[in-house]
Amino acid sequence: MIDFSQISYACRRLSAGGVENADQEGRWMVELLSRKFPGGVSPSSLDSWIDRRISGEPFQYVVGSVEFYDLELQVGPGVLIPRPETEGLVERALELLAGVSAGGRVLDLCTGSGAIPLAIAHARPELHCLGVDLSPEALVWAQKNLALTGITNCEFRLGDLFGGVPAGMRFDLITSNPPYVTPEEYRDLPSVVKDYEPRMALEAADEGLALEKAIIAQAPQWLKRGGALLLEMGETQGAVLADALKEAGLSEVVIRKDLFGRDRNVEGRML
């Protein structure tokens, strides 16, 4: 049972500590702890979470989870927190996969917590999804999420982009939310991001385009005929990446906006 006096207490302490979204986060904390401890939330457990949040730690790290496209995923130090705008990439991925029959394959590069391939695998259990990441720390979280969700049509491998993919495998769709923040942008990120989330999951060289360009250049040899490449990107990177997709031989190149009206995804198809 939820103790509403604890919600009020949490909201007051968070607000006094300078947390902007104090009312909502205080309620969420008590609700989440109530799920963990249905017999009653101990004041020490609640105070521990509040103290960590006031110190500047991301809310999702404090509570240990994030909701993403109908899934509850575990996150913590060493892995990027999935953002709401990335749910738009999943929605578009499922649209692109609408005509793919059972046995089709999806590859997600720079997979982090595994949010993208797990969401796709959950929505399309007849497909097989593979997530690859260079970070062993991130893959620990991906494997945890695989086990916790009980999803059986997804797997994760350690590797540098396509270096983690078995030779000869071809895909109906390749997705990625790679690092795309420029070094200059990284310096200006809020401390709740910069001081906690892994830098390697955020920043990229070449004006934030290095990983995107590497994926685009190699993707054609891993795509099936008719397969698509779908990338998340920075809002100013669309024109450059659209040109790169065309130069790589992909067609039907489109830049798509997120819920806030900003350019967020770019895609192309292997005809």
PDB file of C-alpha atoms in Angstrom:
ATOM      1  CA  MET A   1       0.000   0.000   0.000  1.00  0.00           C
ATOM      2  CA  ILE A   2       1.284   3.443  -0.914  1.00  0.00           C
ATOM      3  CA  ASP A   3       1.854   5.802   2.016  1.00  0.00           C
ATOM      4  CA  PHE A   4       0.805   9.246   0.801  1.00  0.00           C
ATOM      5  CA  SER A   5       2.591  10.920   3.695  1.00  0.00           C
ATOM      6  CA  GLN A   6       5.828   9.445   2.303  1.00  0.00           C
ATOM      7  CA  ILE A   7       5.041  10.911  -1.110  1.00  0.00           C
ATOM      8  CA  SER A   8       4.545  14.324   0.465  1.00  0.00           C
ATOM      9  CA  TYR A   9       7.774  13.937   2.437  1.00  0.00           C
ATOM     10  CA  ALA A  10       9.753  12.867  -0.634  1.00  0.00           C
ATOM     11  CA  CYS A  11       8.411  15.723  -2.741  1.00  0.00           C
ATOM     12  CA  ARG A  12       9.272  18.304  -0.052  1.00  0.00           C
ATOM     13  CA  ARG A  13      12.820  17.019   0.384  1.00  0.00           C
ATOM     14  CA  LEU A  14      13.483  16.802  -3.344  1.00  0.00           C
ATOM     15  CA  SER A  15      12.123  20.287  -3.904  1.00  0.00           C
ATOM     16  CA  ALA A  16      14.222  21.692  -1.076  1.00  0.00           C
ATOM     17  CA  GLY A  17      17.228  19.956  -2.614  1.00  0.00           C
ATOM     18  CA  GLY A  18      16.721  21.744  -5.923  1.00  0.00           C
ATOM     19  CA  VAL A  19      15.270  18.877  -7.985  1.00  0.00           C
ATOM     20  CA  GLU A  20      13.173  20.484 -10.729  1.00  0.00           C
ATOM     21  CA  ASN A  21      10.667  17.654 -11.199  1.00  0.00           C
ATOM     22  CA  ALA A  22      10.328  17.068  -7.455  1.00  0.00           C
ATOM     23  CA  ASP A  23       6.587  16.359  -7.240  1.00  0.00           C
ATOM     24  CA  GLN A  24       6.587  13.724  -9.957  1.00  0.00           C
ATOM     25  CA  GLU A  25       9.864  12.098  -8.934  1.00  0.00           C
ATOM     26  CA  GLY A  26       8.836  11.924  -5.279  1.00  0.00           C
ATOM     27  CA  ARG A  27       5.639  10.098  -6.201  1.00  0.00           C
ATOM     28  CA  TRP A  28       7.500   7.754  -8.539  1.00  0.00           C
ATOM     29  CA  MET A  29      10.072   6.919  -5.878  1.00  0.00           C
ATOM     30  CA  VAL A  30       7.442   5.899  -3.337  1.00  0.00           C
ATOM     31  CA  GLU A  31       5.455   3.942  -5.943  1.00  0.00           C
ATOM     32  CA  LEU A  32       8.543   2.050  -7.116  1.00  0.00           C
ATOM     33  CA  LEU A  33       9.698   1.286  -3.578  1.00  0.00           C
ATOM     34  CA  SER A  34       6.185   0.100  -2.730  1.00  0.00           C
ATOM     35  CA  ARG A  35       6.493  -2.465  -5.518  1.00  0.00           C
ATOM     36  CA  LYS A  36       9.821  -3.649  -4.121  1.00  0.00           C
ATOM     37  CA  PHE A  37       8.587  -3.711  -0.532  1.00  0.00           C
ATOM     38  CA  PRO A  38       4.829  -4.377  -0.537  1.00  0.00           C
ATOM     39  CA  GLY A  39       4.884  -4.703   3.238  1.00  0.00           C
ATOM     40  CA  GLY A  40       5.865  -1.077   3.614  1.00  0.00           C
ATOM     41  CA  VAL A  41       8.590   1.295   2.476  1.00  0.00           C
ATOM     42  CA  SER A  42      11.278   1.864   5.080  1.00  0.00           C
ATOM     43  CA  PRO A  43      12.201   5.521   5.671  1.00  0.00           C
ATOM     44  CA  SER A  44      15.887   4.659   5.274  1.00  0.00           C
ATOM     45  CA  SER A  45      15.343   3.232   1.773  1.00  0.00           C
ATOM     46  CA  LEU A  46      13.410   6.309   0.704  1.00  0.00           C
ATOM     47  CA  ASP A  47      15.960   8.678   2.245  1.00  0.00           C
ATOM     48  CA  SER A  48      18.772   6.869   0.443  1.00  0.00           C
ATOM     49  CA  TRP A  49      17.107   7.415  -2.923  1.00  0.00           C
ATOM     50  CA  ILE A  50      16.305  11.035  -2.113  1.00  0.00           C
ATOM     51  CA  ASP A  51      19.880  11.748  -1.011  1.00  0.00           C
ATOM     52  CA  ARG A  52      21.314  10.242  -4.188  1.00  0.00           C
ATOM     53  CA  ARG A  53      18.947  12.259  -6.371  1.00  0.00           C
ATOM     54  CA  ILE A  54      19.687  15.516  -4.539  1.00  0.00           C
ATOM     55  CA  SER A  55      23.406  14.842  -5.036  1.00  0.00           C
ATOM     56  CA  GLY A  56      22.773  15.016  -8.801  1.00  0.00           C
ATOM     57  CA  GLU A  57      22.573  11.329  -9.757  1.00  0.00           C
ATOM     58  CA  PRO A  58      20.116  10.654 -12.622  1.00  0.00           C
ATOM     59  CA  PHE A  59      16.679   9.569 -11.442  1.00  0.00           C
ATOM     60  CA  GLN A  60      16.841   6.410 -13.559  1.00  0.00           C
ATOM     61  CA  TYR A  61      20.147   5.364 -11.962  1.00  0.00           C
ATOM     62  CA  VAL A  62      18.733   6.015  -8.491  1.00  0.00           C
ATOM     63  CA  VAL A  63      15.666   3.818  -8.997  1.00  0.00           C
ATOM     64  CA  GLY A  64      17.588   1.394 -11.219  1.00  0.00           C
ATOM     65  CA  SER A  65      15.156   1.258 -14.103  1.00  0.00           C
ATOM     66  CA  VAL A  66      13.480   3.129 -16.953  1.00  0.00           C
ATOM     67  CA  GLU A  67      10.284   2.497 -18.897  1.00  0.00           C
ATOM     68  CA  PHE A  68      10.896   2.180 -22.620  1.00  0.00           C
ATOM     69  CA  TYR A  69       8.372   1.143 -25.257  1.00  0.00           C
ATOM     70  CA  ASP A  70       6.239  -1.115 -23.020  1.00  0.00           C
ATOM     71  CA  LEU A  71       9.291  -2.567 -21.271  1.00  0.00           C
ATOM     72  CA  GLU A  72      10.853  -1.839 -17.897  1.00  0.00           C
ATOM     73  CA  LEU A  73      14.612  -1.938 -18.349  1.00  0.00           C
ATOM     74  CA  GLN A  74      17.355  -1.863 -15.751  1.00  0.00           C
ATOM     75  CA  VAL A  75      19.992   0.849 -16.053  1.00  0.00           C
ATOM     76  CA  GLY A  76      22.880   2.078 -13.957  1.00  0.00           C
ATOM     77  CA  PRO A  77      26.500   3.248 -14.106  1.00  0.00           C
ATOM     78  CA  GLY A  78      28.192   2.275 -17.358  1.00  0.00           C
ATOM     79  CA  VAL A  79      25.192   2.472 -19.663  1.00  0.00           C
ATOM     80  CA  LEU A  80      23.305   5.253 -21.440  1.00  0.00           C
ATOM     81  CA  ILE A  81      19.769   5.902 -20.205  1.00  0.00           C
ATOM     82  CA  PRO A  82      17.285   5.307 -23.076  1.00  0.00           C
ATOM     83  CA  ARG A  83      15.521   8.539 -24.045  1.00  0.00           C
ATOM     84  CA  PRO A  84      11.851   8.980 -25.020  1.00  0.00           C
ATOM     85  CA  GLU A  85      12.848  10.214 -28.502  1.00  0.00           C
ATOM     86  CA  THR A  86      14.463   6.836 -29.200  1.00  0.00           C
ATOM     87  CA  GLU A  87      11.010   5.275 -28.895  1.00  0.00           C
ATOM     88  CA  GLY A  88      10.305   7.079 -32.174  1.00  0.00           C
ATOM     89  CA  LEU A  89      13.107   5.111 -33.786  1.00  0.00           C
ATOM     90  CA  VAL A  90      11.522   1.872 -32.556  1.00  0.00           C
ATOM     91  CA  GLU A  91       8.133   2.915 -33.954  1.00  0.00           C
ATOM     92  CA  ARG A  92       9.683   3.597 -37.348  1.00  0.00           C
ATOM     93  CA  ALA A  93      11.652   0.352 -37.212  1.00  0.00           C
ATOM     94  CA  LEU A  94       8.445  -1.609 -36.721  1.00  0.00           C
ATOM     95  CA  GLU A  95       6.897   0.180 -39.690  1.00  0.00           C
ATOM     96  CA  LEU A  96       9.885  -0.769 -41.840  1.00  0.00           C
ATOM     97  CA  LEU A  97       9.572  -4.366 -40.649  1.00  0.00           C
ATOM     98  CA  ALA A  98       5.860  -4.626 -41.397  1.00  0.00           C
ATOM     99  CA  GLY A  99       6.422  -6.701 -44.530  1.00  0.00           C
ATOM    100  CA  VAL A 100       9.215  -8.879 -43.128  1.00  0.00           C
ATOM    101  CA  SER A 101       8.143 -12.466 -42.517  1.00  0.00           C
ATOM    102  CA  ALA A 102       9.063 -14.860 -39.718  1.00  0.00           C
ATOM    103  CA  GLY A 103      12.777 -15.527 -39.503  1.00  0.00           C
ATOM    104  CA  GLY A 104      13.757 -12.001 -40.494  1.00  0.00           C
ATOM    105  CA  ARG A 105      16.787 -10.461 -38.794  1.00  0.00           C
ATOM    106  CA  VAL A 106      17.414  -7.107 -37.122  1.00  0.00           C
ATOM    107  CA  LEU A 107      20.796  -5.743 -36.062  1.00  0.00           C
ATOM    108  CA  ASP A 108      21.228  -2.929 -33.543  1.00  0.00           C
ATOM    109  CA  LEU A 109      24.678  -1.335 -33.222  1.00  0.00           C
ATOM    110  CA  CYS A 110      25.882   0.595 -30.142  1.00  0.00           C
ATOM    111  CA  THR A 111      23.063  -1.211 -28.364  1.00  0.00           C
ATOM    112  CA  GLY A 112      23.814  -0.079 -24.787  1.00  0.00           C
ATOM    113  CA  SER A 113      21.077  -1.328 -22.465  1.00  0.00           C
ATOM    114  CA  GLY A 114      19.573  -3.284 -25.354  1.00  0.00           C
ATOM    115  CA  ALA A 115      16.508  -1.042 -25.418  1.00  0.00           C
ATOM    116  CA  ILE A 116      16.050  -0.926 -29.199  1.00  0.00           C
ATOM    117  CA  PRO A 117      16.453  -4.621 -30.102  1.00  0.00           C
ATOM    118  CA  LEU A 118      14.527  -5.755 -27.016  1.00  0.00           C
ATOM    119  CA  ALA A 119      11.612  -3.468 -27.871  1.00  0.00           C
ATOM    120  CA  ILE A 120      11.572  -4.725 -31.467  1.00  0.00           C
ATOM    121  CA  ALA A 121      11.933  -8.351 -30.390  1.00  0.00           C
ATOM    122  CA  HIS A 122       9.098  -7.941 -27.901  1.00  0.00           C
ATOM    123  CA  ALA A 123       6.797  -6.478 -30.548  1.00  0.00           C
ATOM    124  CA  ARG A 124       7.825  -8.986 -33.239  1.00  0.00           C
ATOM    125  CA  PRO A 125       8.591 -12.325 -31.526  1.00  0.00           C
ATOM    126  CA  GLU A 126       8.867 -14.131 -34.872  1.00  0.00           C
ATOM    127  CA  LEU A 127      11.952 -12.073 -35.811  1.00  0.00           C
ATOM    128  CA  HIS A 128      15.483 -12.470 -34.471  1.00  0.00           C
ATOM    129  CA  CYS A 129      17.311  -9.431 -33.080  1.00  0.00           C
ATOM    130  CA  LEU A 130      21.023  -9.010 -32.431  1.00  0.00           C
ATOM    131  CA  GLY A 131      22.511  -6.168 -30.390  1.00  0.00           C
ATOM    132  CA  VAL A 132      26.230  -5.312 -30.513  1.00  0.00           C
ATOM    133  CA  ASP A 133      28.229  -2.955 -28.304  1.00  0.00           C
ATOM    134  CA  LEU A 134      31.903  -2.197 -27.711  1.00  0.00           C
ATOM    135  CA  SER A 135      31.404  -1.707 -23.958  1.00  0.00           C
ATOM    136  CA  PRO A 136      31.461  -4.774 -21.689  1.00  0.00           C
ATOM    137  CA  GLU A 137      29.849  -2.662 -18.952  1.00  0.00           C
ATOM    138  CA  ALA A 138      26.919  -1.768 -21.185  1.00  0.00           C
ATOM    139  CA  LEU A 139      26.428  -5.376 -22.259  1.00  0.00           C
ATOM    140  CA  VAL A 140      26.100  -6.441 -18.616  1.00  0.00           C
ATOM    141  CA  TRP A 141      22.960  -4.291 -18.488  1.00  0.00           C
ATOM    142  CA  ALA A 142      21.729  -5.598 -21.850  1.00  0.00           C
ATOM    143  CA  GLN A 143      22.070  -9.192 -20.661  1.00  0.00           C
ATOM    144  CA  LYS A 144      20.273  -8.333 -17.410  1.00  0.00           C
ATOM    145  CA  ASN A 145      17.412  -6.843 -19.393  1.00  0.00           C
ATOM    146  CA  LEU A 146      17.266  -9.846 -21.681  1.00  0.00           C
ATOM    147  CA  ALA A 147      16.916 -12.126 -18.669  1.00  0.00           C
ATOM    148  CA  LEU A 148      14.424  -9.913 -16.836  1.00  0.00           C
ATOM    149  CA  THR A 149      12.116  -9.422 -19.819  1.00  0.00           C
ATOM    150  CA  GLY A 150      12.155 -13.116 -20.683  1.00  0.00           C
ATOM    151  CA  ILE A 151      12.546 -12.279 -24.370  1.00  0.00           C
ATOM    152  CA  THR A 152      13.937 -15.279 -26.261  1.00  0.00           C
ATOM    153  CA  ASN A 153      14.371 -13.929 -29.804  1.00  0.00           C
ATOM    154  CA  CYS A 154      17.186 -11.510 -29.017  1.00  0.00           C
ATOM    155  CA  GLU A 155      20.891 -11.891 -28.273  1.00  0.00           C
ATOM    156  CA  PHE A 156      23.847  -9.615 -27.533  1.00  0.00           C
ATOM    157  CA  ARG A 157      27.484  -9.701 -28.618  1.00  0.00           C
ATOM    158  CA  LEU A 158      30.582  -7.712 -27.753  1.00  0.00           C
ATOM    159  CA  GLY A 159      32.209  -5.969 -30.701  1.00  0.00           C
ATOM    160  CA  ASP A 160      33.147  -2.759 -32.463  1.00  0.00           C
ATOM    161  CA  LEU A 161      30.205  -2.066 -34.793  1.00  0.00           C
ATOM    162  CA  PHE A 162      30.034  -4.821 -37.436  1.00  0.00           C
ATOM    163  CA  GLY A 163      33.073  -6.507 -35.869  1.00  0.00           C
ATOM    164  CA  GLY A 164      30.697  -8.177 -33.459  1.00  0.00           C
ATOM    165  CA  VAL A 165      28.496  -9.659 -36.202  1.00  0.00           C
ATOM    166  CA  PRO A 166      28.994 -13.250 -37.423  1.00  0.00           C
ATOM    167  CA  ALA A 167      30.452 -13.329 -40.931  1.00  0.00           C
ATOM    168  CA  GLY A 168      27.951 -13.831 -43.713  1.00  0.00           C
ATOM    169  CA  MET A 169      24.898 -12.785 -41.705  1.00  0.00           C
ATOM    170  CA  ARG A 170      22.488 -10.439 -43.506  1.00  0.00           C
ATOM    171  CA  PHE A 171      19.740  -8.270 -42.050  1.00  0.00           C
ATOM    172  CA  ASP A 172      16.328  -6.929 -43.002  1.00  0.00           C
ATOM    173  CA  LEU A 173      16.945  -3.885 -40.831  1.00  0.00           C
ATOM    174  CA  ILE A 174      19.967  -2.288 -39.174  1.00  0.00           C
ATOM    175  CA  THR A 175      19.305   0.258 -36.443  1.00  0.00           C
ATOM    176  CA  SER A 176      21.576   2.357 -34.270  1.00  0.00           C
ATOM    177  CA  ASN A 177      21.512   5.165 -31.754  1.00  0.00           C
ATOM    178  CA  PRO A 178      25.275   5.744 -31.792  1.00  0.00           C
ATOM    179  CA  PRO A 179      27.241   8.496 -30.036  1.00  0.00           C
ATOM    180  CA  TYR A 180      26.625  11.706 -32.000  1.00  0.00           C
ATOM    181  CA  VAL A 181      27.368  14.568 -29.576  1.00  0.00           C
ATOM    182  CA  THR A 182      30.215  16.841 -30.675  1.00  0.00           C
ATOM    183  CA  PRO A 183      33.086  17.543 -28.248  1.00  0.00           C
ATOM    184  CA  GLU A 184      31.851  21.123 -27.946  1.00  0.00           C
ATOM    185  CA  GLU A 185      28.295  19.976 -27.189  1.00  0.00           C
ATOM    186  CA  TYR A 186      29.600  17.467 -24.660  1.00  0.00           C
ATOM    187  CA  ARG A 187      31.271  20.220 -22.619  1.00  0.00           C
ATOM    188  CA  ASP A 188      27.903  21.979 -22.346  1.00  0.00           C
ATOM    189  CA  LEU A 189      25.848  18.961 -21.290  1.00  0.00           C
ATOM    190  CA  PRO A 190      24.141  19.177 -17.892  1.00  0.00           C
ATOM    191  CA  SER A 191      26.037  17.590 -15.020  1.00  0.00           C
ATOM    192  CA  VAL A 192      23.303  14.979 -14.524  1.00  0.00           C
ATOM    193  CA  VAL A 193      24.356  13.585 -17.916  1.00  0.00           C
ATOM    194  CA  LYS A 194      28.050  14.449 -18.156  1.00  0.00           C
ATOM    195  CA  ASP A 195      29.014  13.389 -14.628  1.00  0.00           C
ATOM    196  CA  TYR A 196      27.238  10.021 -14.693  1.00  0.00           C
ATOM    197  CA  GLU A 197      26.475   8.551 -18.110  1.00  0.00           C
ATOM    198  CA  PRO A 198      29.384   7.040 -20.098  1.00  0.00           C
ATOM    199  CA  ARG A 199      31.156   9.536 -22.329  1.00  0.00           C
ATOM    200  CA  MET A 200      31.823   6.899 -24.981  1.00  0.00           C
ATOM    201  CA  ALA A 201      28.048   6.478 -25.434  1.00  0.00           C
ATOM    202  CA  LEU A 202      27.538  10.182 -26.066  1.00  0.00           C
ATOM    203  CA  GLU A 203      30.487  11.866 -27.796  1.00  0.00           C
ATOM    204  CA  ALA A 204      31.877  11.214 -31.270  1.00  0.00           C
ATOM    205  CA  ALA A 205      34.643  12.776 -33.320  1.00  0.00           C
ATOM    206  CA  ASP A 206      34.230  14.499 -36.694  1.00  0.00           C
ATOM    207  CA  GLU A 207      31.539  16.883 -35.456  1.00  0.00           C
ATOM    208  CA  GLY A 208      29.689  13.962 -33.902  1.00  0.00           C
ATOM    209  CA  LEU A 209      29.508  12.101 -37.216  1.00  0.00           C
ATOM    210  CA  ALA A 210      32.337   9.553 -36.957  1.00  0.00           C
ATOM    211  CA  LEU A 211      30.290   6.552 -35.849  1.00  0.00           C
ATOM    212  CA  GLU A 212      27.321   7.424 -38.053  1.00  0.00           C
ATOM    213  CA  LYS A 213      29.527   7.621 -41.141  1.00  0.00           C
ATOM    214  CA  ALA A 214      31.296   4.349 -40.278  1.00  0.00           C
ATOM    215  CA  ILE A 215      27.966   2.546 -39.926  1.00  0.00           C
ATOM    216  CA  ILE A 216      26.640   3.965 -43.195  1.00  0.00           C
ATOM    217  CA  ALA A 217      29.784   3.037 -45.116  1.00  0.00           C
ATOM    218  CA  GLN A 218      29.688  -0.599 -43.996  1.00  0.00           C
ATOM    219  CA  ALA A 219      25.936  -1.204 -43.813  1.00  0.00           C
ATOM    220  CA  PRO A 220      25.317  -2.116 -47.485  1.00  0.00           C
ATOM    221  CA  GLN A 221      27.376  -5.303 -47.248  1.00  0.00           C
ATOM    222  CA  TRP A 222      25.284  -6.450 -44.255  1.00  0.00           C
ATOM    223  CA  LEU A 223      21.825  -5.602 -45.581  1.00  0.00           C
ATOM    224  CA  LYS A 224      19.564  -7.936 -47.516  1.00  0.00           C
ATOM    225  CA  ARG A 225      18.140  -6.654 -50.768  1.00  0.00           C
ATOM    226  CA  GLY A 226      15.255  -4.423 -49.741  1.00  0.00           C
ATOM    227  CA  GLY A 227      16.682  -4.060 -46.235  1.00  0.00           C
ATOM    228  CA  ALA A 228      16.860  -0.690 -44.499  1.00  0.00           C
ATOM    229  CA  LEU A 229      19.268   1.283 -42.337  1.00  0.00           C
ATOM    230  CA  LEU A 230      17.727   3.511 -39.635  1.00  0.00           C
ATOM    231  CA  LEU A 231      19.836   5.844 -37.481  1.00  0.00           C
ATOM    232  CA  GLU A 232      19.215   8.290 -34.678  1.00  0.00           C
ATOM    233  CA  MET A 233      21.182  11.517 -35.105  1.00  0.00           C
ATOM    234  CA  GLY A 234      21.717  15.053 -33.870  1.00  0.00           C
ATOM    235  CA  GLU A 235      19.202  17.603 -35.100  1.00  0.00           C
ATOM    236  CA  THR A 236      21.750  19.403 -37.339  1.00  0.00           C
ATOM    237  CA  GLN A 237      23.264  16.282 -38.915  1.00  0.00           C
ATOM    238  CA  GLY A 238      20.512  15.231 -41.305  1.00  0.00           C
ATOM    239  CA  ALA A 239      21.773  16.740 -44.547  1.00  0.00           C
ATOM    240  CA  VAL A 240      25.302  15.358 -44.182  1.00  0.00           C
ATOM    241  CA  LEU A 241      24.087  11.878 -43.261  1.00  0.00           C
ATOM    242  CA  ALA A 242      21.462  11.821 -46.011  1.00  0.00           C
ATOM    243  CA  ASP A 243      24.235  12.540 -48.528  1.00  0.00           C
ATOM    244  CA  ALA A 244      26.376   9.805 -46.966  1.00  0.00           C
ATOM    245  CA  LEU A 245      23.538   7.296 -47.325  1.00  0.00           C
ATOM    246  CA  LYS A 246      23.145   8.153 -50.998  1.00  0.00           C
ATOM    247  CA  GLU A 247      26.892   7.922 -51.591  1.00  0.00           C
ATOM    248  CA  ALA A 248      26.871   4.469 -49.978  1.00  0.00           C
ATOM    249  CA  GLY A 249      24.314   3.347 -52.565  1.00  0.00           C
ATOM    250  CA  LEU A 250      21.163   3.441 -50.454  1.00  0.00           C
ATOM    251  CA  SER A 251      17.889   4.735 -51.876  1.00  0.00           C
ATOM    252  CA  GLU A 252      14.620   6.124 -50.510  1.00  0.00           C
ATOM    253  CA  VAL A 253      16.617   8.318 -48.126  1.00  0.00           C
ATOM    254  CA  VAL A 254      14.401  10.166 -45.657  1.00  0.00           C
ATOM    255  CA  ILE A 255      15.015  12.457 -42.662  1.00  0.00           C
ATOM    256  CA  ARG A 256      12.372  12.106 -39.948  1.00  0.00           C
ATOM    257  CA  LYS A 257      11.511  14.394 -37.046  1.00  0.00           C
ATOM    258  CA  ASP A 258      10.936  13.538 -33.385  1.00  0.00           C
ATOM    259  CA  LEU A 259       7.952  14.503 -31.238  1.00  0.00           C
ATOM    260  CA  PHE A 260       9.499  17.932 -30.653  1.00  0.00           C
ATOM    261  CA  GLY A 261       9.741  18.682 -34.377  1.00  0.00           C
ATOM    262  CA  ARG A 262      13.517  18.247 -34.549  1.00  0.00           C
ATOM    263  CA  ASP A 263      15.327  16.172 -37.154  1.00  0.00           C
ATOM    264  CA  ARG A 264      16.092  12.949 -35.281  1.00  0.00           C
ATOM    265  CA  ASN A 265      16.271   9.915 -37.604  1.00  0.00           C
ATOM    266  CA  VAL A 266      17.643   9.257 -41.055  1.00  0.00           C
ATOM    267  CA  GLU A 267      17.004   6.154 -43.105  1.00  0.00           C
ATOM    268  CA  GLY A 268      17.773   4.546 -46.434  1.00  0.00           C
ATOM    269  CA  ARG A 269      17.013   1.291 -48.216  1.00  0.00           C
ATOM    270  CA  MET A 270      19.176  -1.245 -50.070  1.00  0.00           C
ATOM    271  CA  LEU A 271      17.407  -1.858 -53.388  1.00  0.00           C
TER     272      LEU A 271
END
